[in-house]
């Protein structure tokens, strides 16, 4: 979910401060525990009596430069934490699933990093095919599954492209300079990712740091 703006009134009521964020707020009703944080910040966590249904926030904060994400990932892997790292920037949120020092899965809200767009850039799908198929995709079916069903990709091609997408999202997350991050351990009953990989974090970091350096040189 992208940025949600709310207003805390003098009467203690929390309401949406912008019309477009109201539907997002309505999707998250329930009882919450509010924890005061530094510099007029607050953390809201849904209250539940079932510990298996409660995720845990292990770390969160603000991205201050282009190396912040690298430092966070290094910390996560050095402490052997398993969970989801959310990187929220003005253009959207990316989520990296990390376990056993490896990248297992990644998802994104950014359109250019969606699997359909990557397939078009790879020459495996025509733009007109993408535009025709997206409206026909059932809500409970993933786009890659639809392509395999239509005979436009086989299972091996889809797996390779999903791995390439996972790497693309990881590298893009490393380039984020401003925004917020949080690392969470999902609840025990959370659904498993549809496709998982075992990509070495250290190998990805080495490639990603090189890309950061190249980007800095290009900007200069």
Short mmCIF file of C-alpha atoms in Angstrom, two decimals:
data_model
loop_
_atom_site.label_atom_id
_atom_site.label_comp_id
_atom_site.label_asym_id
_atom_site.label_seq_id
_atom_site.Cartn_x
_atom_site.Cartn_y
_atom_site.Cartn_z
CA UNK A 1 0.00 0.00 0.00
CA UNK A 2 1.31 3.44 -0.89
CA UNK A 3 1.35 6.55 1.24
CA UNK A 4 -1.71 7.03 3.45
CA UNK A 5 -2.36 10.50 4.85
CA UNK A 6 -4.50 10.92 7.96
CA UNK A 7 -5.30 13.70 10.41
CA UNK A 8 -5.38 13.37 14.19
CA UNK A 9 -7.98 15.78 15.57
CA UNK A 10 -8.11 17.53 18.93
CA UNK A 11 -10.80 15.04 19.96
CA UNK A 12 -8.45 12.12 19.35
CA UNK A 13 -10.21 10.94 16.19
CA UNK A 14 -8.09 9.69 13.30
CA UNK A 15 -9.54 10.50 9.88
CA UNK A 16 -8.35 10.54 6.27
CA UNK A 17 -6.97 13.95 5.33
CA UNK A 18 -7.22 13.38 1.56
CA UNK A 19 -10.18 11.85 -0.34
CA UNK A 20 -8.00 9.44 -2.32
CA UNK A 21 -6.61 7.83 0.85
CA UNK A 22 -10.03 7.20 2.42
CA UNK A 23 -10.66 3.86 0.62
CA UNK A 24 -7.26 2.57 1.79
CA UNK A 25 -8.09 3.54 5.37
CA UNK A 26 -11.44 1.75 5.21
CA UNK A 27 -9.68 -1.51 4.24
CA UNK A 28 -7.84 -1.60 7.58
CA UNK A 29 -10.57 -1.35 10.27
CA UNK A 30 -9.96 -2.81 13.72
CA UNK A 31 -8.36 -2.16 17.09
CA UNK A 32 -4.83 -0.77 17.08
CA UNK A 33 -2.11 -0.19 19.65
CA UNK A 34 -0.34 3.15 19.21
CA UNK A 35 3.29 3.52 20.31
CA UNK A 36 4.88 6.99 20.51
CA UNK A 37 8.16 7.32 18.62
CA UNK A 38 10.83 10.00 18.27
CA UNK A 39 10.37 13.36 16.56
CA UNK A 40 6.54 13.34 16.68
CA UNK A 41 6.24 9.91 15.04
CA UNK A 42 3.89 7.07 16.01
CA UNK A 43 3.70 3.35 15.30
CA UNK A 44 0.24 1.78 14.96
CA UNK A 45 -0.02 -2.00 15.26
CA UNK A 46 -3.23 -4.01 14.92
CA UNK A 47 -4.20 -5.64 18.21
CA UNK A 48 -4.86 -9.36 18.24
CA UNK A 49 -5.10 -12.00 20.96
CA UNK A 50 -3.63 -14.65 18.63
CA UNK A 51 0.19 -14.31 18.55
CA UNK A 52 0.35 -16.36 15.33
CA UNK A 53 -1.72 -13.71 13.55
CA UNK A 54 0.53 -10.85 14.64
CA UNK A 55 3.56 -9.76 12.66
CA UNK A 56 6.55 -8.18 14.38
CA UNK A 57 8.27 -4.94 13.38
CA UNK A 58 11.98 -5.40 14.08
CA UNK A 59 13.27 -2.18 12.55
CA UNK A 60 12.00 0.93 10.79
CA UNK A 61 13.18 4.40 9.91
CA UNK A 62 13.98 6.95 7.21
CA UNK A 63 16.22 6.60 4.17
CA UNK A 64 18.75 9.43 4.19
CA UNK A 65 21.09 8.65 1.27
CA UNK A 66 21.73 6.14 -1.49
CA UNK A 67 23.69 3.80 0.83
CA UNK A 68 21.03 3.48 3.53
CA UNK A 69 19.33 0.49 1.91
CA UNK A 70 22.69 -1.27 1.47
CA UNK A 71 23.49 -0.78 5.16
CA UNK A 72 20.05 -2.06 6.18
CA UNK A 73 20.38 -5.20 4.04
CA UNK A 74 23.85 -5.87 5.46
CA UNK A 75 22.45 -5.54 8.98
CA UNK A 76 19.56 -7.90 8.23
CA UNK A 77 21.81 -10.58 6.78
CA UNK A 78 24.49 -10.27 9.50
CA UNK A 79 21.83 -10.77 12.21
CA UNK A 80 20.26 -13.70 10.28
CA UNK A 81 16.83 -12.11 10.38
CA UNK A 82 14.17 -13.72 8.21
CA UNK A 83 11.31 -11.56 7.03
CA UNK A 84 10.26 -8.77 4.68
CA UNK A 85 12.11 -5.53 4.05
CA UNK A 86 9.75 -2.82 2.79
CA UNK A 87 11.32 0.13 0.93
CA UNK A 88 8.80 2.95 0.46
CA UNK A 89 9.72 5.83 -1.84
CA UNK A 90 7.62 8.58 -3.48
CA UNK A 91 7.08 6.36 -6.56
CA UNK A 92 5.84 3.34 -4.60
CA UNK A 93 6.81 0.47 -2.31
CA UNK A 94 9.06 -2.52 -2.98
CA UNK A 95 9.16 -5.57 -0.71
CA UNK A 96 12.14 -7.93 -0.43
CA UNK A 97 11.67 -11.30 1.27
CA UNK A 98 14.96 -12.29 2.92
CA UNK A 99 15.76 -15.58 4.63
CA UNK A 100 18.98 -17.48 5.39
CA UNK A 101 21.07 -14.73 3.83
CA UNK A 102 19.28 -15.08 0.51
CA UNK A 103 16.68 -13.15 -1.46
CA UNK A 104 13.65 -15.40 -1.71
CA UNK A 105 11.07 -13.16 -3.37
CA UNK A 106 10.38 -9.55 -4.32
CA UNK A 107 7.28 -7.60 -5.24
CA UNK A 108 6.68 -4.03 -6.37
CA UNK A 109 4.06 -1.34 -6.86
CA UNK A 110 6.05 0.38 -9.62
CA UNK A 111 4.58 -0.22 -13.06
CA UNK A 112 7.84 -0.44 -15.02
CA UNK A 113 8.99 -3.30 -12.76
CA UNK A 114 5.88 -5.44 -13.30
CA UNK A 115 6.44 -8.74 -15.05
CA UNK A 116 4.44 -7.68 -18.12
CA UNK A 117 6.58 -4.59 -18.70
CA UNK A 118 9.79 -6.60 -18.24
CA UNK A 119 8.61 -9.20 -20.75
CA UNK A 120 7.92 -6.45 -23.31
CA UNK A 121 11.43 -5.01 -22.82
CA UNK A 122 12.91 -8.51 -23.12
CA UNK A 123 11.14 -9.01 -26.45
CA UNK A 124 9.08 -11.96 -25.17
CA UNK A 125 5.75 -10.13 -25.33
CA UNK A 126 4.36 -7.50 -27.66
CA UNK A 127 3.00 -4.26 -26.21
CA UNK A 128 -0.34 -4.86 -27.89
CA UNK A 129 -0.52 -8.35 -26.33
CA UNK A 130 0.12 -6.88 -22.87
CA UNK A 131 -2.59 -4.27 -23.31
CA UNK A 132 -5.07 -6.88 -24.54
CA UNK A 133 -4.36 -9.48 -21.86
CA UNK A 134 -4.19 -7.35 -18.71
CA UNK A 135 -7.94 -6.52 -18.66
CA UNK A 136 -8.75 -10.22 -19.21
CA UNK A 137 -6.71 -11.50 -16.27
CA UNK A 138 -8.90 -12.98 -13.52
CA UNK A 139 -8.39 -11.38 -10.12
CA UNK A 140 -7.29 -14.67 -8.58
CA UNK A 141 -4.77 -15.51 -11.31
CA UNK A 142 -1.24 -14.18 -11.69
CA UNK A 143 -0.29 -12.62 -15.02
CA UNK A 144 2.53 -15.09 -15.64
CA UNK A 145 0.15 -18.01 -15.17
CA UNK A 146 -2.18 -16.47 -17.73
CA UNK A 147 0.67 -16.23 -20.26
CA UNK A 148 1.55 -19.91 -19.76
CA UNK A 149 -2.11 -20.84 -20.07
CA UNK A 150 -2.33 -18.93 -23.37
CA UNK A 151 0.83 -20.61 -24.69
CA UNK A 152 2.79 -17.34 -24.87
CA UNK A 153 5.44 -18.58 -22.42
CA UNK A 154 6.46 -21.97 -21.08
CA UNK A 155 7.10 -22.71 -17.41
CA UNK A 156 10.89 -22.50 -17.75
CA UNK A 157 10.75 -19.11 -19.50
CA UNK A 158 8.37 -17.78 -16.86
CA UNK A 159 10.61 -18.95 -14.00
CA UNK A 160 13.68 -17.27 -15.55
CA UNK A 161 11.79 -14.01 -16.12
CA UNK A 162 10.40 -14.01 -12.57
CA UNK A 163 13.94 -14.44 -11.25
CA UNK A 164 15.09 -11.56 -13.46
CA UNK A 165 12.21 -9.47 -12.12
CA UNK A 166 13.22 -10.29 -8.54
CA UNK A 167 16.76 -9.09 -9.23
CA UNK A 168 15.46 -5.95 -10.97
CA UNK A 169 13.33 -5.03 -7.95
CA UNK A 170 16.28 -5.64 -5.60
CA UNK A 171 18.63 -3.37 -7.59
CA UNK A 172 15.95 -0.68 -7.89
CA UNK A 173 15.39 -0.78 -4.12
CA UNK A 174 19.11 -0.26 -3.55
CA UNK A 175 19.00 2.95 -5.62
CA UNK A 176 16.27 4.56 -3.48
CA UNK A 177 17.69 7.64 -1.73
CA UNK A 178 14.67 9.09 0.09
CA UNK A 179 11.71 7.45 1.76
CA UNK A 180 10.99 5.05 4.61
CA UNK A 181 11.84 1.45 5.39
CA UNK A 182 10.59 -1.20 7.78
CA UNK A 183 11.60 -4.81 8.37
CA UNK A 184 8.88 -7.13 9.58
CA UNK A 185 8.47 -10.78 10.48
CA UNK A 186 5.09 -11.73 8.96
CA UNK A 187 2.54 -13.63 11.05
CA UNK A 188 2.78 -17.42 11.02
CA UNK A 189 -0.43 -17.77 9.01
CA UNK A 190 0.65 -15.33 6.29
CA UNK A 191 0.42 -16.81 2.76
CA UNK A 192 3.69 -17.99 1.24
CA UNK A 193 5.08 -16.17 -1.84
CA UNK A 194 3.83 -17.67 -5.13
CA UNK A 195 7.38 -18.27 -6.37
CA UNK A 196 10.59 -18.43 -4.33
CA UNK A 197 14.27 -18.31 -5.25
CA UNK A 198 17.57 -18.56 -3.37
CA UNK A 199 19.64 -15.64 -4.66
CA UNK A 200 22.79 -14.80 -2.72
CA UNK A 201 22.41 -11.45 -0.99
CA UNK A 202 26.17 -10.81 -1.04
CA UNK A 203 26.37 -11.40 -4.79
CA UNK A 204 23.42 -9.11 -5.40
CA UNK A 205 24.91 -6.43 -3.14
CA UNK A 206 28.22 -6.46 -5.03
CA UNK A 207 26.42 -5.97 -8.33
CA UNK A 208 24.07 -3.37 -6.82
CA UNK A 209 26.89 -1.31 -5.28
CA UNK A 210 28.61 -1.21 -8.67
CA UNK A 211 25.37 0.12 -10.16
CA UNK A 212 25.16 2.78 -7.45
CA UNK A 213 28.73 3.90 -8.23
CA UNK A 214 27.98 3.99 -11.97
CA UNK A 215 24.84 6.04 -11.32
CA UNK A 216 26.83 8.52 -9.23
CA UNK A 217 29.41 8.91 -11.97
CA UNK A 218 26.67 9.39 -14.56
CA UNK A 219 25.02 12.14 -12.49
CA UNK A 220 28.34 13.94 -12.00
#
